[in-house]
Amino acid sequence: MTNAINLIGPSWVAPQQVKAFCTTRHGGVSKSPFNTLNLGLNAGDDSVDVLHNRSIVRSHLPAEPLWLKQIHGVTISTPASRKASTGKPFEADAAVTNTPNEVLAILTADCMPVLFASKSGGVIGAAHAGWRGLSGGVLENTLQEMLSLSPGLIPKDIVVWMGPAIGPTAFEVGEDVLHAFAPQGQDILSKAFMPITGSSGKYLANLYLLARERLRSLGIEQIDGDNFCTFNDSERFFSYRRDKETGRFASLIWISAET
């Protein structure tokens, strides 16, 4: 018996043909600690339950999503790379498409899902941006592949939504994370990393601010989202930092073929 599925729509102004939503932890069949709508096959949950959960989400979509094998990297799954690959899940942390009804999917449980759409509705992208991918350039690579799919497209013609991720009051990190973002400059570091009193070398990091500044530096002007915290919102979201053994929710986007 499933609970009512609870979907979150992006708070952005996107073209009518671009459809997107983020799942929550409600509406599936998985048992604790994966209760209930866990969509991650590699989280330790019963695979039969996960596949059932994916079929529930599939009923809200025009096609089976392009599930990626996410590795906290910066590789992008493109139409060309997917055509060249064989059956196995593509090892990448972002995907782009200009094909109607091709559903892009990102799984997270603290890392940031970032959705992209051109204002014309002709090309979309979805990225998995934890601190490693974000500092390594996954957003930059996603944008570049989108531009490659649409000659003449420029960054200011793209809108972005930053989905549910761990918030700035909960994301404790060390010096290694601070150093990873050093190329962004001292000004942003001083705003995005708050030293934790009494804990030398520990900071509270603002993943949303770091991502927003990187997107702005690329020329993207319309950036929405950033009002979530997966760690503190245990009612709606899975959080690896909070629970260790937990599920994954999905952020999905596609270009509707319906006019």
PDB file of C-alpha atoms in Angstrom:
ATOM      1  CA  MET A   1       0.000   0.000   0.000  1.00  0.00           C
ATOM      2  CA  THR A   2       1.560   3.297  -1.107  1.00  0.00           C
ATOM      3  CA  ASN A   3       1.117   6.701   0.437  1.00  0.00           C
ATOM      4  CA  ALA A   4       0.085   9.654  -1.678  1.00  0.00           C
ATOM      5  CA  ILE A   5       3.017  10.729  -3.830  1.00  0.00           C
ATOM      6  CA  ASN A   6       4.232  14.228  -3.035  1.00  0.00           C
ATOM      7  CA  LEU A   7       5.964  16.088  -5.884  1.00  0.00           C
ATOM      8  CA  ILE A   8       7.670  19.492  -5.761  1.00  0.00           C
ATOM      9  CA  GLY A   9       7.635  21.709  -8.834  1.00  0.00           C
ATOM     10  CA  PRO A  10      10.538  24.093  -9.525  1.00  0.00           C
ATOM     11  CA  SER A  11      10.008  27.715  -8.513  1.00  0.00           C
ATOM     12  CA  TRP A  12      11.167  29.142 -11.827  1.00  0.00           C
ATOM     13  CA  VAL A  13       9.782  30.807 -14.937  1.00  0.00           C
ATOM     14  CA  ALA A  14      10.454  28.242 -17.654  1.00  0.00           C
ATOM     15  CA  PRO A  15       8.887  27.698 -21.090  1.00  0.00           C
ATOM     16  CA  GLN A  16       5.586  25.842 -21.095  1.00  0.00           C
ATOM     17  CA  GLN A  17       6.954  22.763 -22.835  1.00  0.00           C
ATOM     18  CA  VAL A  18       9.630  22.206 -20.189  1.00  0.00           C
ATOM     19  CA  LYS A  19       8.261  19.984 -17.421  1.00  0.00           C
ATOM     20  CA  ALA A  20      10.034  19.165 -14.182  1.00  0.00           C
ATOM     21  CA  PHE A  21       9.511  17.980 -10.631  1.00  0.00           C
ATOM     22  CA  CYS A  22      11.356  16.664  -7.610  1.00  0.00           C
ATOM     23  CA  THR A  23      10.106  13.663  -5.649  1.00  0.00           C
ATOM     24  CA  THR A  24      10.051  13.512  -1.860  1.00  0.00           C
ATOM     25  CA  ARG A  25      10.318  10.522   0.467  1.00  0.00           C
ATOM     26  CA  HIS A  26       6.536   9.940   0.342  1.00  0.00           C
ATOM     27  CA  GLY A  27       4.478   7.739  -1.955  1.00  0.00           C
ATOM     28  CA  GLY A  28       6.431   4.485  -2.234  1.00  0.00           C
ATOM     29  CA  VAL A  29       6.693   1.009  -0.755  1.00  0.00           C
ATOM     30  CA  SER A  30      10.196   0.932   0.767  1.00  0.00           C
ATOM     31  CA  LYS A  31      10.529   0.073   4.436  1.00  0.00           C
ATOM     32  CA  SER A  32      12.502   1.986   7.089  1.00  0.00           C
ATOM     33  CA  PRO A  33      15.075   3.507   6.857  1.00  0.00           C
ATOM     34  CA  PHE A  34      14.288   3.904   3.151  1.00  0.00           C
ATOM     35  CA  ASN A  35      10.663   4.788   3.711  1.00  0.00           C
ATOM     36  CA  THR A  36       9.013   5.125   1.426  1.00  0.00           C
ATOM     37  CA  LEU A  37       9.770   6.453  -2.060  1.00  0.00           C
ATOM     38  CA  ASN A  38      13.446   5.524  -2.313  1.00  0.00           C
ATOM     39  CA  LEU A  39      14.546   5.641  -5.959  1.00  0.00           C
ATOM     40  CA  GLY A  40      18.213   4.708  -5.475  1.00  0.00           C
ATOM     41  CA  LEU A  41      19.203   1.147  -6.375  1.00  0.00           C
ATOM     42  CA  ASN A  42      22.605   1.464  -4.673  1.00  0.00           C
ATOM     43  CA  ALA A  43      21.428   2.719  -1.279  1.00  0.00           C
ATOM     44  CA  GLY A  44      21.043  -0.716   0.335  1.00  0.00           C
ATOM     45  CA  ASP A  45      17.289  -1.025  -0.137  1.00  0.00           C
ATOM     46  CA  ASP A  46      15.435  -4.043  -1.554  1.00  0.00           C
ATOM     47  CA  SER A  47      15.770  -3.717  -5.348  1.00  0.00           C
ATOM     48  CA  VAL A  48      12.227  -5.015  -5.871  1.00  0.00           C
ATOM     49  CA  ASP A  49      10.883  -2.164  -3.740  1.00  0.00           C
ATOM     50  CA  VAL A  50      13.039   0.399  -5.544  1.00  0.00           C
ATOM     51  CA  LEU A  51      11.874  -0.780  -8.957  1.00  0.00           C
ATOM     52  CA  HIS A  52       8.285  -0.609  -7.725  1.00  0.00           C
ATOM     53  CA  ASN A  53       8.935   2.942  -6.560  1.00  0.00           C
ATOM     54  CA  ARG A  54      10.427   3.847  -9.927  1.00  0.00           C
ATOM     55  CA  SER A  55       7.316   2.479 -11.640  1.00  0.00           C
ATOM     56  CA  ILE A  56       5.175   4.761  -9.454  1.00  0.00           C
ATOM     57  CA  VAL A  57       7.207   7.785 -10.554  1.00  0.00           C
ATOM     58  CA  ARG A  58       7.181   6.548 -14.156  1.00  0.00           C
ATOM     59  CA  SER A  59       3.396   6.930 -14.209  1.00  0.00           C
ATOM     60  CA  HIS A  60       3.937  10.701 -13.953  1.00  0.00           C
ATOM     61  CA  LEU A  61       6.392  10.772 -16.866  1.00  0.00           C
ATOM     62  CA  PRO A  62       6.261  10.396 -20.673  1.00  0.00           C
ATOM     63  CA  ALA A  63       9.129   7.864 -20.713  1.00  0.00           C
ATOM     64  CA  GLU A  64      11.468   5.891 -18.485  1.00  0.00           C
ATOM     65  CA  PRO A  65      14.062   8.292 -17.049  1.00  0.00           C
ATOM     66  CA  LEU A  66      17.701   8.166 -18.082  1.00  0.00           C
ATOM     67  CA  TRP A  67      19.089   6.916 -14.779  1.00  0.00           C
ATOM     68  CA  LEU A  68      22.799   7.696 -14.432  1.00  0.00           C
ATOM     69  CA  LYS A  69      25.548   5.964 -12.484  1.00  0.00           C
ATOM     70  CA  GLN A  70      26.573   9.006 -10.444  1.00  0.00           C
ATOM     71  CA  ILE A  71      30.159   9.135  -9.121  1.00  0.00           C
ATOM     72  CA  HIS A  72      30.574  12.741  -7.879  1.00  0.00           C
ATOM     73  CA  GLY A  73      32.416  13.607 -11.074  1.00  0.00           C
ATOM     74  CA  VAL A  74      32.049  16.121 -13.899  1.00  0.00           C
ATOM     75  CA  THR A  75      31.242  13.919 -16.908  1.00  0.00           C
ATOM     76  CA  ILE A  76      28.103  14.824 -18.876  1.00  0.00           C
ATOM     77  CA  SER A  77      25.813  12.330 -20.595  1.00  0.00           C
ATOM     78  CA  THR A  78      24.946  13.746 -24.039  1.00  0.00           C
ATOM     79  CA  PRO A  79      22.772  12.424 -26.879  1.00  0.00           C
ATOM     80  CA  ALA A  80      25.952  11.453 -28.747  1.00  0.00           C
ATOM     81  CA  SER A  81      27.562   9.673 -25.789  1.00  0.00           C
ATOM     82  CA  ARG A  82      24.342   7.807 -25.027  1.00  0.00           C
ATOM     83  CA  LYS A  83      24.083   6.655 -28.639  1.00  0.00           C
ATOM     84  CA  ALA A  84      27.634   5.322 -28.464  1.00  0.00           C
ATOM     85  CA  SER A  85      27.210   3.508 -25.140  1.00  0.00           C
ATOM     86  CA  THR A  86      25.862   0.010 -24.572  1.00  0.00           C
ATOM     87  CA  GLY A  87      22.989  -0.946 -22.260  1.00  0.00           C
ATOM     88  CA  LYS A  88      24.620  -0.250 -18.889  1.00  0.00           C
ATOM     89  CA  PRO A  89      23.795   2.963 -16.964  1.00  0.00           C
ATOM     90  CA  PHE A  90      25.947   5.808 -18.213  1.00  0.00           C
ATOM     91  CA  GLU A  91      28.626   6.837 -15.713  1.00  0.00           C
ATOM     92  CA  ALA A  92      28.065  10.579 -15.419  1.00  0.00           C
ATOM     93  CA  ASP A  93      26.887  13.245 -13.011  1.00  0.00           C
ATOM     94  CA  ALA A  94      24.838  15.327 -15.415  1.00  0.00           C
ATOM     95  CA  ALA A  95      22.885  14.940 -18.630  1.00  0.00           C
ATOM     96  CA  VAL A  96      21.618  17.158 -21.426  1.00  0.00           C
ATOM     97  CA  THR A  97      19.136  16.652 -24.236  1.00  0.00           C
ATOM     98  CA  ASN A  98      17.237  18.402 -26.998  1.00  0.00           C
ATOM     99  CA  THR A  99      14.983  15.412 -27.653  1.00  0.00           C
ATOM    100  CA  PRO A 100      11.311  15.762 -26.638  1.00  0.00           C
ATOM    101  CA  ASN A 101      10.082  13.328 -23.962  1.00  0.00           C
ATOM    102  CA  GLU A 102      13.613  12.217 -23.057  1.00  0.00           C
ATOM    103  CA  VAL A 103      13.522  12.395 -19.250  1.00  0.00           C
ATOM    104  CA  LEU A 104      16.704  13.414 -17.417  1.00  0.00           C
ATOM    105  CA  ALA A 105      17.038  12.291 -13.793  1.00  0.00           C
ATOM    106  CA  ILE A 106      19.360  13.118 -10.901  1.00  0.00           C
ATOM    107  CA  LEU A 107      19.338  11.199  -7.596  1.00  0.00           C
ATOM    108  CA  THR A 108      20.344  12.986  -4.388  1.00  0.00           C
ATOM    109  CA  ALA A 109      20.162  12.892  -0.596  1.00  0.00           C
ATOM    110  CA  ASP A 110      22.072  16.100   0.363  1.00  0.00           C
ATOM    111  CA  CYS A 111      23.976  16.938  -2.825  1.00  0.00           C
ATOM    112  CA  MET A 112      22.356  19.604  -4.968  1.00  0.00           C
ATOM    113  CA  PRO A 113      20.247  18.750  -8.021  1.00  0.00           C
ATOM    114  CA  VAL A 114      20.498  21.575 -10.580  1.00  0.00           C
ATOM    115  CA  LEU A 115      18.037  21.799 -13.475  1.00  0.00           C
ATOM    116  CA  PHE A 116      18.690  23.884 -16.604  1.00  0.00           C
ATOM    117  CA  ALA A 117      16.352  24.947 -19.422  1.00  0.00           C
ATOM    118  CA  SER A 118      16.763  27.241 -22.392  1.00  0.00           C
ATOM    119  CA  LYS A 119      14.138  29.979 -22.518  1.00  0.00           C
ATOM    120  CA  SER A 120      13.085  28.667 -25.937  1.00  0.00           C
ATOM    121  CA  GLY A 121      12.445  25.229 -24.446  1.00  0.00           C
ATOM    122  CA  GLY A 122      14.664  23.510 -26.985  1.00  0.00           C
ATOM    123  CA  VAL A 123      17.397  22.166 -24.716  1.00  0.00           C
ATOM    124  CA  ILE A 124      17.559  21.080 -21.064  1.00  0.00           C
ATOM    125  CA  GLY A 125      20.079  19.788 -18.559  1.00  0.00           C
ATOM    126  CA  ALA A 126      20.253  18.220 -15.105  1.00  0.00           C
ATOM    127  CA  ALA A 127      23.311  18.058 -12.860  1.00  0.00           C
ATOM    128  CA  HIS A 128      24.324  16.327  -9.618  1.00  0.00           C
ATOM    129  CA  ALA A 129      26.299  18.972  -7.737  1.00  0.00           C
ATOM    130  CA  GLY A 130      27.797  17.914  -4.445  1.00  0.00           C
ATOM    131  CA  TRP A 131      30.864  19.830  -3.327  1.00  0.00           C
ATOM    132  CA  ARG A 132      33.219  17.663  -5.383  1.00  0.00           C
ATOM    133  CA  GLY A 133      31.292  18.008  -8.613  1.00  0.00           C
ATOM    134  CA  LEU A 134      30.550  21.663  -8.007  1.00  0.00           C
ATOM    135  CA  SER A 135      34.181  22.584  -7.344  1.00  0.00           C
ATOM    136  CA  GLY A 136      35.321  20.372 -10.229  1.00  0.00           C
ATOM    137  CA  GLY A 137      33.147  22.063 -12.837  1.00  0.00           C
ATOM    138  CA  VAL A 138      30.035  19.932 -13.359  1.00  0.00           C
ATOM    139  CA  LEU A 139      27.840  23.032 -13.821  1.00  0.00           C
ATOM    140  CA  GLU A 140      30.269  24.573 -16.310  1.00  0.00           C
ATOM    141  CA  ASN A 141      30.417  21.307 -18.274  1.00  0.00           C
ATOM    142  CA  THR A 142      26.623  20.980 -18.303  1.00  0.00           C
ATOM    143  CA  LEU A 143      26.250  24.499 -19.669  1.00  0.00           C
ATOM    144  CA  GLN A 144      28.896  23.881 -22.341  1.00  0.00           C
ATOM    145  CA  GLU A 145      27.134  20.727 -23.564  1.00  0.00           C
ATOM    146  CA  MET A 146      23.806  22.580 -23.692  1.00  0.00           C
ATOM    147  CA  LEU A 147      25.363  25.325 -25.798  1.00  0.00           C
ATOM    148  CA  SER A 148      26.832  22.676 -28.103  1.00  0.00           C
ATOM    149  CA  LEU A 149      23.368  21.207 -28.672  1.00  0.00           C
ATOM    150  CA  SER A 150      21.870  24.548 -29.664  1.00  0.00           C
ATOM    151  CA  PRO A 151      24.009  26.757 -31.934  1.00  0.00           C
ATOM    152  CA  GLY A 152      23.420  30.399 -31.138  1.00  0.00           C
ATOM    153  CA  LEU A 153      22.293  29.725 -27.566  1.00  0.00           C
ATOM    154  CA  ILE A 154      24.011  31.931 -24.983  1.00  0.00           C
ATOM    155  CA  PRO A 155      24.141  31.604 -21.173  1.00  0.00           C
ATOM    156  CA  LYS A 156      21.717  34.445 -20.441  1.00  0.00           C
ATOM    157  CA  ASP A 157      19.076  32.540 -22.430  1.00  0.00           C
ATOM    158  CA  ILE A 158      19.151  29.714 -19.858  1.00  0.00           C
ATOM    159  CA  VAL A 159      17.172  29.478 -16.616  1.00  0.00           C
ATOM    160  CA  VAL A 160      18.257  27.384 -13.630  1.00  0.00           C
ATOM    161  CA  TRP A 161      16.589  25.866 -10.587  1.00  0.00           C
ATOM    162  CA  MET A 162      18.630  24.645  -7.632  1.00  0.00           C
ATOM    163  CA  GLY A 163      16.684  21.845  -5.972  1.00  0.00           C
ATOM    164  CA  PRO A 164      16.639  20.393  -2.440  1.00  0.00           C
ATOM    165  CA  ALA A 165      20.125  20.092  -0.927  1.00  0.00           C
ATOM    166  CA  ILE A 166      21.777  20.308   2.464  1.00  0.00           C
ATOM    167  CA  GLY A 167      21.445  23.870   3.728  1.00  0.00           C
ATOM    168  CA  PRO A 168      24.002  26.375   5.048  1.00  0.00           C
ATOM    169  CA  THR A 169      23.159  25.740   8.716  1.00  0.00           C
ATOM    170  CA  ALA A 170      23.830  21.985   8.444  1.00  0.00           C
ATOM    171  CA  PHE A 171      26.660  21.393   5.966  1.00  0.00           C
ATOM    172  CA  GLU A 172      29.745  21.016   8.166  1.00  0.00           C
ATOM    173  CA  VAL A 173      32.983  20.692   6.200  1.00  0.00           C
ATOM    174  CA  GLY A 174      36.733  20.794   6.708  1.00  0.00           C
ATOM    175  CA  GLU A 175      39.655  22.688   5.226  1.00  0.00           C
ATOM    176  CA  ASP A 176      39.734  20.374   2.181  1.00  0.00           C
ATOM    177  CA  VAL A 177      36.375  21.651   0.978  1.00  0.00           C
ATOM    178  CA  LEU A 178      37.340  25.270   1.589  1.00  0.00           C
ATOM    179  CA  HIS A 179      40.528  24.777  -0.433  1.00  0.00           C
ATOM    180  CA  ALA A 180      38.601  23.106  -3.268  1.00  0.00           C
ATOM    181  CA  PHE A 181      36.701  26.353  -3.810  1.00  0.00           C
ATOM    182  CA  ALA A 182      39.704  28.667  -3.373  1.00  0.00           C
ATOM    183  CA  PRO A 183      39.776  29.531  -7.124  1.00  0.00           C
ATOM    184  CA  GLN A 184      36.405  31.285  -6.702  1.00  0.00           C
ATOM    185  CA  GLY A 185      38.187  33.988  -4.718  1.00  0.00           C
ATOM    186  CA  GLN A 186      38.407  35.166  -1.135  1.00  0.00           C
ATOM    187  CA  ASP A 187      35.276  37.323  -1.347  1.00  0.00           C
ATOM    188  CA  ILE A 188      32.954  34.399  -2.009  1.00  0.00           C
ATOM    189  CA  LEU A 189      34.841  32.138   0.400  1.00  0.00           C
ATOM    190  CA  SER A 190      34.278  34.589   3.246  1.00  0.00           C
ATOM    191  CA  LYS A 191      30.542  34.561   2.533  1.00  0.00           C
ATOM    192  CA  ALA A 192      30.088  30.859   1.815  1.00  0.00           C
ATOM    193  CA  PHE A 193      32.193  29.370   4.644  1.00  0.00           C
ATOM    194  CA  MET A 194      31.367  30.279   8.242  1.00  0.00           C
ATOM    195  CA  PRO A 195      33.959  29.126  10.822  1.00  0.00           C
ATOM    196  CA  ILE A 196      32.427  26.946  13.543  1.00  0.00           C
ATOM    197  CA  THR A 197      33.214  28.369  16.966  1.00  0.00           C
ATOM    198  CA  GLY A 198      35.310  25.985  19.018  1.00  0.00           C
ATOM    199  CA  SER A 199      36.038  23.655  16.086  1.00  0.00           C
ATOM    200  CA  SER A 200      39.338  24.557  14.462  1.00  0.00           C
ATOM    201  CA  GLY A 201      39.391  23.976  10.710  1.00  0.00           C
ATOM    202  CA  LYS A 202      35.631  23.315  10.554  1.00  0.00           C
ATOM    203  CA  TYR A 203      33.110  25.418   8.649  1.00  0.00           C
ATOM    204  CA  LEU A 204      29.454  25.607   7.736  1.00  0.00           C
ATOM    205  CA  ALA A 205      29.388  25.745   3.933  1.00  0.00           C
ATOM    206  CA  ASN A 206      26.688  27.350   1.798  1.00  0.00           C
ATOM    207  CA  LEU A 207      26.409  25.073  -1.229  1.00  0.00           C
ATOM    208  CA  TYR A 208      23.622  27.187  -2.726  1.00  0.00           C
ATOM    209  CA  LEU A 209      25.680  30.370  -2.595  1.00  0.00           C
ATOM    210  CA  LEU A 210      28.708  28.656  -4.111  1.00  0.00           C
ATOM    211  CA  ALA A 211      26.586  27.293  -6.965  1.00  0.00           C
ATOM    212  CA  ARG A 212      24.780  30.589  -7.549  1.00  0.00           C
ATOM    213  CA  GLU A 213      28.053  32.501  -7.846  1.00  0.00           C
ATOM    214  CA  ARG A 214      29.478  29.960 -10.286  1.00  0.00           C
ATOM    215  CA  LEU A 215      26.336  30.135 -12.431  1.00  0.00           C
ATOM    216  CA  ARG A 216      26.402  33.925 -12.413  1.00  0.00           C
ATOM    217  CA  SER A 217      30.068  33.920 -13.422  1.00  0.00           C
ATOM    218  CA  LEU A 218      29.072  31.832 -16.455  1.00  0.00           C
ATOM    219  CA  GLY A 219      26.587  34.478 -17.570  1.00  0.00           C
ATOM    220  CA  ILE A 220      23.391  32.831 -16.330  1.00  0.00           C
ATOM    221  CA  GLU A 221      21.118  35.473 -14.834  1.00  0.00           C
ATOM    222  CA  GLN A 222      17.863  33.738 -13.879  1.00  0.00           C
ATOM    223  CA  ILE A 223      18.660  31.392 -10.976  1.00  0.00           C
ATOM    224  CA  ASP A 224      15.930  30.137  -8.637  1.00  0.00           C
ATOM    225  CA  GLY A 225      15.669  27.701  -5.736  1.00  0.00           C
ATOM    226  CA  ASP A 226      17.932  27.534  -2.642  1.00  0.00           C
ATOM    227  CA  ASN A 227      15.152  27.552  -0.029  1.00  0.00           C
ATOM    228  CA  PHE A 228      15.514  23.916   1.075  1.00  0.00           C
ATOM    229  CA  CYS A 229      17.543  21.911   3.574  1.00  0.00           C
ATOM    230  CA  THR A 230      17.462  18.139   3.201  1.00  0.00           C
ATOM    231  CA  PHE A 231      19.224  17.667   6.551  1.00  0.00           C
ATOM    232  CA  ASN A 232      16.700  19.677   8.582  1.00  0.00           C
ATOM    233  CA  ASP A 233      13.573  18.652   6.645  1.00  0.00           C
ATOM    234  CA  SER A 234      13.345  14.982   7.615  1.00  0.00           C
ATOM    235  CA  GLU A 235       9.607  14.972   6.882  1.00  0.00           C
ATOM    236  CA  ARG A 236      10.110  15.446   3.143  1.00  0.00           C
ATOM    237  CA  PHE A 237      13.695  14.519   2.273  1.00  0.00           C
ATOM    238  CA  PHE A 238      16.287  11.803   2.603  1.00  0.00           C
ATOM    239  CA  SER A 239      19.617  12.993   4.000  1.00  0.00           C
ATOM    240  CA  TYR A 240      22.798  10.936   3.988  1.00  0.00           C
ATOM    241  CA  ARG A 241      24.500  13.308   6.430  1.00  0.00           C
ATOM    242  CA  ARG A 242      21.617  12.994   8.877  1.00  0.00           C
ATOM    243  CA  ASP A 243      20.818   9.285   8.640  1.00  0.00           C
ATOM    244  CA  LYS A 244      23.763   7.548   6.879  1.00  0.00           C
ATOM    245  CA  GLU A 245      21.544   4.659   5.805  1.00  0.00           C
ATOM    246  CA  THR A 246      18.811   6.301   3.771  1.00  0.00           C
ATOM    247  CA  GLY A 247      17.096   6.540   0.400  1.00  0.00           C
ATOM    248  CA  ARG A 248      17.452   8.850  -2.591  1.00  0.00           C
ATOM    249  CA  PHE A 249      14.930  11.175  -4.168  1.00  0.00           C
ATOM    250  CA  ALA A 250      14.926  12.281  -7.797  1.00  0.00           C
ATOM    251  CA  SER A 251      14.837  15.554  -9.696  1.00  0.00           C
ATOM    252  CA  LEU A 252      13.478  15.040 -13.210  1.00  0.00           C
ATOM    253  CA  ILE A 253      13.114  17.250 -16.279  1.00  0.00           C
ATOM    254  CA  TRP A 254      11.937  16.774 -19.875  1.00  0.00           C
ATOM    255  CA  ILE A 255      10.753  18.673 -22.939  1.00  0.00           C
ATOM    256  CA  SER A 256       7.116  17.788 -23.536  1.00  0.00           C
ATOM    257  CA  ALA A 257       6.250  16.621 -27.052  1.00  0.00           C
ATOM    258  CA  GLU A 258       2.673  17.754 -26.539  1.00  0.00           C
ATOM    259  CA  THR A 259       1.751  21.125 -27.988  1.00  0.00           C
TER     260      THR A 259
END
